[in-house]
Amino acid sequence: MSSSRSSEKPRSLASLLAAAGVSGVAGYVVLVLAARVLDPATNASFLVFWGALYAVFGALVGLTTETTRAVYSSGGRGSTPVWPVLVGLAGATAAVVGTSGLLWAPPLFGDLWPGLLSAMVVGIALFSLQAGLNGAASGSSAWGIYSLSLGSEAVMRLVLCALAAAAGAHLLGLAWGVVLACATWVALVLASHDVRRLVHVRVTGSRAALVRRMLVACSASGASALVLVGYPVLLRATTPADVFAGAAPIVLSVSLSRAPLLVPLGIYQNFLVTRVIRDGLRVLRPVLGALAVVAAIGSLAAWWLGPWLLHVINPAYDVSGAVFAGLVLTAGLVAVLTITGAATVALDRHGVYLAGWLVATAVSALVLLAPGSLESRVLSSLVAGPLAGIAVHVGRGLLRRT
């Protein structure tokens, strides 16, 4: 058994790295495409939509994380079917967002809020089921299917957004291109018996316990998503409208600085959950060491290349090299927080997982309310928030387990 797992590991990592590379490049190109075809003010609105959508998507990644843990821990045995729970949660989440959006969407999205809110609701329903399917795949060690699902969705998103831009569609067209890519999993289910098998996966424990753990995981993932991908929403809520109208350069810089670290890590973290369950916390050491090296080298490269890259995307965008380097280092802190969070989930410390991300989000938002320039507030919040969350995960969860 051990030799089989050892031989499987390189293949699994290879497929995960391939999916991470495809997802990262595709996400970059979509953001670049939006910056090229939209004026700065409209692009700021698109980035807010992107941040809001992926904040909810980030919360729903909790479905992937908990399904991974539940399926892997059950070892393929159990009496509770997962898919009906996922369908119920998908419908409930879409309904809550759609109904509550009547209040928050107009001030957040502006005049185009009905179309953007509709796109968001459709995307949420589709992504919820994809998240559960990905969790069933990773919990079953079907890493090829997991990687294919993530990679094909990213490619489809790029294709749809490119078609929308070529057809002359602007904000709404790009928004619908982003969300309709979440339906890619339907084609995989129809085309593959192995993927359809994952729809019928079962786990041990009661349905109520599964729902409770999924809700806790989604709550923690939602808090994490506000720091990871929903940061434009936090910034918009804490910044005067006239200042935020010129925030597109720094918001885009945050996204560009994070993607090389956080996109691959977002794909890898479910693999990490299964490894911590199987081998313990010692598997975190090489991951954290590699992360520190990548963040240090990346910050040096960003100092020189960041401003140039931003000018290539849009000549009107200007952010200094020092700020770019700082943003890469803060991305490293967010990555560490993501790793400690995945480890607490693997140890079944869902309360600590939730507390760490809630503290990180609260501290980030509070620091954004402090006086200062836009860039200094962004950098300070992205240092203080993740450090506070890491302290909670390590002090209340990992050290106690050790």
Coordinates of C-alpha atoms in Angstrom, one line a residue:
M1 CA 0.0 0.0 0.0
S2 CA 2.8 2.5 0.9
S3 CA 4.6 1.9 -2.4
S4 CA 1.4 2.4 -4.3
R5 CA 0.8 5.7 -2.5
S6 CA 4.4 6.7 -3.1
S7 CA 4.2 6.1 -6.8
E8 CA 0.8 7.9 -7.0
K9 CA 2.2 11.0 -5.3
P10 CA 4.3 12.3 -8.2
R11 CA 1.5 11.8 -10.7
S12 CA -1.0 13.5 -8.4
L13 CA 1.3 16.5 -7.8
A14 CA 2.0 16.7 -11.6
S15 CA -1.7 16.9 -12.4
L16 CA -2.3 19.4 -9.6
L17 CA 0.6 21.6 -10.8
A18 CA -0.7 21.5 -14.3
A19 CA -4.2 22.6 -13.2
A20 CA -2.7 25.3 -11.0
G21 CA -0.6 26.6 -13.9
V22 CA -3.6 26.6 -16.3
S23 CA -5.9 28.3 -13.7
G24 CA -3.3 30.9 -12.8
V25 CA -2.5 31.9 -16.4
A26 CA -6.2 31.9 -17.4
G27 CA -7.1 34.1 -14.4
Y28 CA -4.3 36.5 -15.2
V29 CA -5.4 36.8 -18.8
V30 CA -9.0 37.5 -17.9
L31 CA -8.0 40.3 -15.6
V32 CA -5.6 41.7 -18.2
L33 CA -8.4 41.4 -20.8
A34 CA -10.8 43.4 -18.6
A35 CA -8.2 46.1 -18.0
R36 CA -7.6 46.4 -21.7
V37 CA -11.2 46.6 -22.9
L38 CA -12.7 48.6 -20.0
D39 CA -12.0 52.2 -19.0
P40 CA -10.5 52.5 -15.5
A41 CA -13.7 53.4 -13.7
T42 CA -15.6 50.5 -15.3
N43 CA -12.7 48.1 -14.7
A44 CA -12.8 49.1 -11.0
S45 CA -16.5 48.1 -11.0
F46 CA -15.6 44.8 -12.7
L47 CA -12.9 44.1 -10.1
V48 CA -15.5 44.7 -7.4
F49 CA -17.9 42.2 -9.1
W50 CA -15.0 39.8 -9.4
G51 CA -14.1 40.3 -5.8
A52 CA -17.7 39.9 -4.6
L53 CA -18.3 36.8 -6.7
Y54 CA -15.1 35.1 -5.7
A55 CA -15.6 36.0 -2.0
V56 CA -18.8 33.9 -2.2
F57 CA -17.0 31.3 -4.2
G58 CA -14.3 31.3 -1.6
A59 CA -16.9 30.6 1.1
L60 CA -18.2 27.7 -0.9
V61 CA -14.8 26.2 -1.2
G62 CA -15.6 25.1 2.4
L63 CA -17.8 22.5 0.7
T64 CA -14.8 21.2 -1.1
T65 CA -12.6 21.2 2.1
E66 CA -15.2 19.4 4.3
T67 CA -16.2 17.0 1.6
T68 CA -12.5 16.1 1.1
R69 CA -12.1 15.5 4.8
A70 CA -15.3 13.6 5.2
V71 CA -14.8 11.3 2.2
Y72 CA -11.1 10.6 2.9
S73 CA -11.8 9.9 6.6
S74 CA -14.7 7.6 5.7
G75 CA -12.5 5.6 3.4
G76 CA -15.3 5.1 0.9
R77 CA -17.6 3.7 3.5
G78 CA -20.7 5.3 4.9
S79 CA -24.5 5.6 4.7
T80 CA -25.0 9.4 4.2
P81 CA -25.1 10.6 0.6
V82 CA -23.3 13.9 0.0
W83 CA -25.0 15.1 -3.2
P84 CA -28.5 15.8 -1.8
V85 CA -26.8 17.9 0.9
L86 CA -24.9 19.9 -1.7
V87 CA -28.0 20.5 -3.8
G88 CA -29.8 21.8 -0.8
L89 CA -27.0 24.1 0.3
A90 CA -26.6 25.4 -3.3
G91 CA -30.2 26.4 -3.6
A92 CA -30.3 28.0 -0.1
T93 CA -27.1 30.0 -0.8
A94 CA -28.3 31.2 -4.1
A95 CA -31.6 32.2 -2.6
V96 CA -30.0 34.1 0.3
V97 CA -27.6 36.0 -1.9
G98 CA -30.3 36.8 -4.5
T99 CA -32.8 38.1 -1.8
S100 CA -30.3 40.0 0.3
G101 CA -28.7 41.4 -2.9
L102 CA -31.8 43.7 -3.3
L103 CA -30.2 45.7 -0.5
W104 CA -26.5 45.6 -1.0
A105 CA -26.1 45.1 -4.8
P106 CA -27.3 48.7 -5.9
P107 CA -24.7 50.6 -3.8
L108 CA -22.0 48.0 -4.5
F109 CA -22.5 47.4 -8.3
G110 CA -24.1 50.7 -9.3
D111 CA -26.6 51.1 -12.2
L112 CA -25.9 47.6 -13.7
W113 CA -26.7 45.8 -10.4
P114 CA -29.7 43.7 -11.7
G115 CA -27.6 42.0 -14.4
L116 CA -24.6 41.6 -12.2
L117 CA -26.6 40.2 -9.3
S118 CA -28.4 37.8 -11.6
A119 CA -25.1 36.6 -12.9
M120 CA -23.8 36.2 -9.4
V121 CA -26.8 34.0 -8.3
V122 CA -26.4 31.7 -11.3
G123 CA -22.7 31.4 -10.7
I124 CA -23.2 30.5 -7.0
A125 CA -25.7 27.7 -7.8
L126 CA -23.3 26.2 -10.4
F127 CA -20.2 26.6 -8.3
S128 CA -21.7 25.1 -5.2
L129 CA -22.2 21.7 -6.9
Q130 CA -18.8 21.9 -8.6
A131 CA -17.2 22.5 -5.2
G132 CA -18.8 19.4 -3.8
L133 CA -17.8 17.4 -6.8
N134 CA -14.2 18.5 -6.4
G135 CA -14.3 17.6 -2.8
A136 CA -15.5 14.1 -3.6
A137 CA -12.8 13.7 -6.2
S138 CA -10.0 14.9 -3.8
G139 CA -11.4 12.8 -0.9
S140 CA -11.4 9.8 -3.2
S141 CA -7.8 10.6 -4.3
A142 CA -9.1 11.0 -7.9
W143 CA -6.6 13.8 -8.5
G144 CA -6.8 13.5 -12.2
I145 CA -10.5 14.3 -12.2
Y146 CA -10.0 17.1 -9.6
S147 CA -7.3 18.7 -11.8
L148 CA -9.3 18.3 -15.0
S149 CA -12.3 20.0 -13.3
L150 CA -10.3 23.0 -12.2
G151 CA -8.3 23.4 -15.4
S152 CA -11.2 23.0 -17.8
E153 CA -13.3 25.5 -15.9
A154 CA -10.5 28.1 -16.0
V155 CA -10.0 27.6 -19.7
M156 CA -13.7 27.9 -20.4
R157 CA -13.8 31.1 -18.4
L158 CA -11.1 32.6 -20.5
V159 CA -12.7 31.5 -23.8
L160 CA -16.1 32.9 -22.8
C161 CA -14.7 36.2 -21.7
A162 CA -12.6 36.5 -24.8
L163 CA -15.7 35.9 -26.9
A164 CA -17.6 38.4 -25.0
A165 CA -14.9 41.0 -25.5
A166 CA -14.6 40.2 -29.2
A167 CA -18.4 40.6 -29.6
G168 CA -18.2 44.1 -28.1
A169 CA -19.8 43.2 -24.8
H170 CA -18.4 45.1 -21.8
L171 CA -19.0 44.8 -18.1
L172 CA -22.1 42.6 -18.2
G173 CA -20.8 40.4 -21.0
L174 CA -17.5 39.7 -19.1
A175 CA -19.5 39.1 -15.9
W176 CA -21.6 36.4 -17.5
G177 CA -18.6 34.9 -19.2
V178 CA -17.0 34.5 -15.7
V179 CA -20.0 32.8 -14.1
L180 CA -21.1 30.5 -17.0
A181 CA -17.8 28.8 -17.0
C182 CA -18.9 27.3 -13.6
A183 CA -21.1 24.9 -15.6
T184 CA -18.2 23.1 -17.1
W185 CA -18.5 20.3 -14.5
V186 CA -21.9 19.4 -16.1
A187 CA -20.2 18.3 -19.3
L188 CA -17.7 16.3 -17.3
V189 CA -20.5 14.4 -15.5
L190 CA -22.2 13.7 -18.8
A191 CA -19.0 12.5 -20.5
S192 CA -17.4 10.3 -17.8
H193 CA -18.6 7.4 -15.8
D194 CA -15.9 7.9 -13.2
V195 CA -17.1 11.5 -12.7
R196 CA -20.7 10.4 -12.4
R197 CA -19.6 7.9 -9.7
L198 CA -18.4 10.7 -7.5
V199 CA -22.0 12.1 -7.5
H200 CA -23.0 9.1 -5.5
V201 CA -20.3 9.2 -2.9
R202 CA -21.3 8.5 0.7
V203 CA -19.7 9.3 4.1
T204 CA -20.0 8.2 7.7
G205 CA -22.0 10.1 10.3
S206 CA -25.4 11.7 10.1
R207 CA -26.7 14.2 7.5
A208 CA -27.2 16.8 10.2
A209 CA -23.5 16.4 11.3
L210 CA -22.4 16.8 7.7
V211 CA -24.5 19.9 7.2
R212 CA -23.1 21.4 10.4
R213 CA -19.5 20.8 9.5
M214 CA -20.1 22.1 6.0
L215 CA -21.6 25.3 7.3
V216 CA -18.7 25.9 9.7
A217 CA -16.2 25.2 6.9
C218 CA -18.1 27.6 4.6
S219 CA -18.2 30.3 7.3
A220 CA -14.5 30.1 7.8
S221 CA -13.9 29.9 4.1
G222 CA -16.1 33.0 3.6
A223 CA -14.0 35.0 6.1
S224 CA -10.9 33.8 4.3
A225 CA -12.3 34.7 0.9
L226 CA -12.8 38.3 2.0
V227 CA -9.0 38.5 2.6
L228 CA -8.0 36.2 -0.3
V229 CA -10.2 37.3 -3.3
G230 CA -12.9 39.6 -1.8
Y231 CA -10.4 42.3 -0.8
P232 CA -11.7 44.8 -3.3
V233 CA -15.1 44.6 -1.5
L234 CA -13.4 45.3 1.9
L235 CA -11.5 48.2 0.3
R236 CA -14.6 49.6 -1.4
A237 CA -16.5 49.5 1.9
T238 CA -13.8 51.4 3.8
T239 CA -12.8 53.9 1.1
P240 CA -14.7 57.1 0.0
A241 CA -16.2 56.8 -3.5
D242 CA -14.1 59.5 -5.0
V243 CA -10.9 57.8 -3.8
F244 CA -12.0 54.4 -4.8
A245 CA -12.7 55.6 -8.4
G246 CA -8.9 55.7 -8.8
A247 CA -8.2 52.5 -6.9
A248 CA -8.1 50.2 -10.0
P249 CA -4.2 50.2 -10.2
I250 CA -3.7 49.1 -6.6
V251 CA -6.6 46.6 -6.6
L252 CA -5.2 45.0 -9.8
S253 CA -1.7 45.0 -8.3
V254 CA -3.0 43.0 -5.3
S255 CA -4.5 40.4 -7.6
L256 CA -1.4 40.2 -9.8
S257 CA 0.9 39.9 -6.8
R258 CA -1.2 37.1 -5.2
A259 CA -2.0 34.9 -8.1
P260 CA 1.4 33.1 -8.5
L261 CA 1.2 32.0 -4.9
L262 CA -2.4 31.7 -4.0
V263 CA -3.9 30.2 -7.1
P264 CA -1.7 27.0 -7.0
L265 CA -2.1 26.9 -3.2
G266 CA -5.8 27.0 -3.5
I267 CA -5.7 23.9 -5.6
Y268 CA -3.0 22.2 -3.5
Q269 CA -4.7 22.7 -0.1
N270 CA -7.1 19.9 -0.4
F271 CA -4.2 17.6 -1.2
L272 CA -2.5 19.0 1.9
V273 CA -5.6 18.1 4.0
T274 CA -5.4 14.5 3.0
R275 CA -1.6 14.4 3.7
V276 CA -2.0 15.9 7.2
I277 CA -4.8 13.4 8.0
R278 CA -2.4 10.6 6.9
D279 CA 1.0 11.7 8.0
G280 CA 0.6 14.5 10.6
L281 CA 1.8 18.0 10.9
R282 CA 5.3 17.3 9.9
V283 CA 4.3 17.5 6.2
L284 CA 3.9 21.3 6.7
R285 CA 7.6 22.0 7.2
P286 CA 8.7 21.6 3.6
V287 CA 5.6 23.4 2.3
L288 CA 6.3 26.4 4.5
G289 CA 10.0 26.4 3.7
A290 CA 9.3 26.4 -0.1
L291 CA 6.7 29.1 0.4
A292 CA 9.2 31.4 2.2
V293 CA 11.8 31.0 -0.6
V294 CA 9.2 31.7 -3.3
A295 CA 7.9 34.7 -1.5
A296 CA 11.3 36.2 -1.0
I297 CA 12.4 35.7 -4.6
G298 CA 9.0 36.8 -5.9
S299 CA 9.2 40.1 -3.9
L300 CA 12.6 40.9 -5.5
A301 CA 11.3 40.2 -8.9
A302 CA 8.1 42.2 -8.3
W303 CA 10.2 45.2 -7.3
W304 CA 11.6 45.4 -10.9
L305 CA 8.9 43.8 -13.0
G306 CA 5.7 44.8 -11.3
P307 CA 5.5 48.4 -12.5
W308 CA 6.5 47.4 -16.0
L309 CA 3.8 44.7 -16.1
L310 CA 1.2 47.1 -14.9
H311 CA 2.1 49.6 -17.6
V312 CA 1.9 46.8 -20.3
I313 CA -1.6 46.0 -19.1
N314 CA -2.7 49.6 -19.0
P315 CA -0.3 52.6 -19.5
A316 CA -2.4 54.7 -17.2
Y317 CA -1.9 52.4 -14.2
D318 CA 1.0 53.3 -11.9
V319 CA 2.2 51.5 -8.7
S320 CA 5.8 51.7 -7.4
G321 CA 8.1 48.7 -7.3
A322 CA 8.4 48.9 -3.5
V323 CA 4.6 48.6 -3.1
F324 CA 4.7 45.6 -5.5
A325 CA 7.4 43.9 -3.5
G326 CA 5.4 44.5 -0.3
L327 CA 2.3 43.1 -1.8
V328 CA 4.1 39.8 -2.8
L329 CA 5.4 39.5 0.8
T330 CA 1.8 40.0 2.2
A331 CA 0.6 37.4 -0.3
G332 CA 3.2 35.0 1.4
L333 CA 1.6 35.8 4.8
V334 CA -1.9 35.0 3.4
A335 CA -0.5 31.8 2.0
V336 CA 0.8 30.8 5.4
L337 CA -2.6 31.5 6.9
T338 CA -4.2 29.3 4.2
I339 CA -1.8 26.5 5.1
T340 CA -2.4 26.7 8.8
G341 CA -6.2 26.8 8.2
A342 CA -6.0 23.7 6.0
A343 CA -4.1 21.9 8.8
T344 CA -6.7 22.8 11.4
V345 CA -9.4 21.4 9.2
A346 CA -7.5 18.2 8.7
L347 CA -7.2 17.9 12.5
D348 CA -11.0 18.4 12.7
R349 CA -10.5 21.7 14.6
H350 CA -13.2 23.5 12.6
G351 CA -13.8 26.1 15.4
V352 CA -10.2 27.2 15.4
Y353 CA -10.2 27.3 11.6
L354 CA -13.2 29.6 11.7
A355 CA -11.8 31.8 14.5
G356 CA -8.5 32.3 12.8
W357 CA -10.1 33.6 9.5
L358 CA -12.6 35.7 11.4
V359 CA -9.9 37.4 13.3
A360 CA -7.8 37.9 10.2
T361 CA -10.7 39.5 8.4
A362 CA -11.7 41.8 11.3
V363 CA -8.2 43.0 11.8
S364 CA -7.7 43.7 8.1
A365 CA -11.0 45.7 7.9
L366 CA -10.1 47.7 11.0
V367 CA -6.7 48.6 9.7
L368 CA -8.3 49.8 6.4
L369 CA -10.3 52.3 8.5
A370 CA -7.1 53.9 9.8
P371 CA -6.0 57.2 8.3
G372 CA -3.3 57.2 5.6
S373 CA -2.8 56.9 1.9
L374 CA -4.6 54.1 0.0
E375 CA -1.4 52.1 -0.6
S376 CA -0.2 52.3 3.0
R377 CA -3.6 51.2 4.3
V378 CA -3.7 48.3 1.9
L379 CA -0.2 47.1 2.9
S380 CA -0.8 47.5 6.6
S381 CA -4.1 45.6 6.5
L382 CA -2.6 42.8 4.5
V383 CA 0.2 42.4 7.1
A384 CA -1.8 42.7 10.3
G385 CA -4.8 40.6 9.4
P386 CA -3.0 37.4 8.3
L387 CA -0.5 37.6 11.2
A388 CA -3.4 37.8 13.7
G389 CA -5.1 34.8 12.0
I390 CA -1.9 32.7 11.9
A391 CA -1.5 33.4 15.7
V392 CA -5.0 32.0 16.3
H393 CA -4.5 28.9 14.2
V394 CA -1.1 28.0 15.6
G395 CA -1.8 29.0 19.2
R396 CA -5.3 27.5 19.6
G397 CA -5.0 24.6 17.2
L398 CA -1.7 23.3 15.9
L399 CA 0.5 23.8 19.0
R400 CA -2.1 22.3 21.2
R401 CA -2.4 19.3 18.9
T402 CA 1.4 19.0 18.9

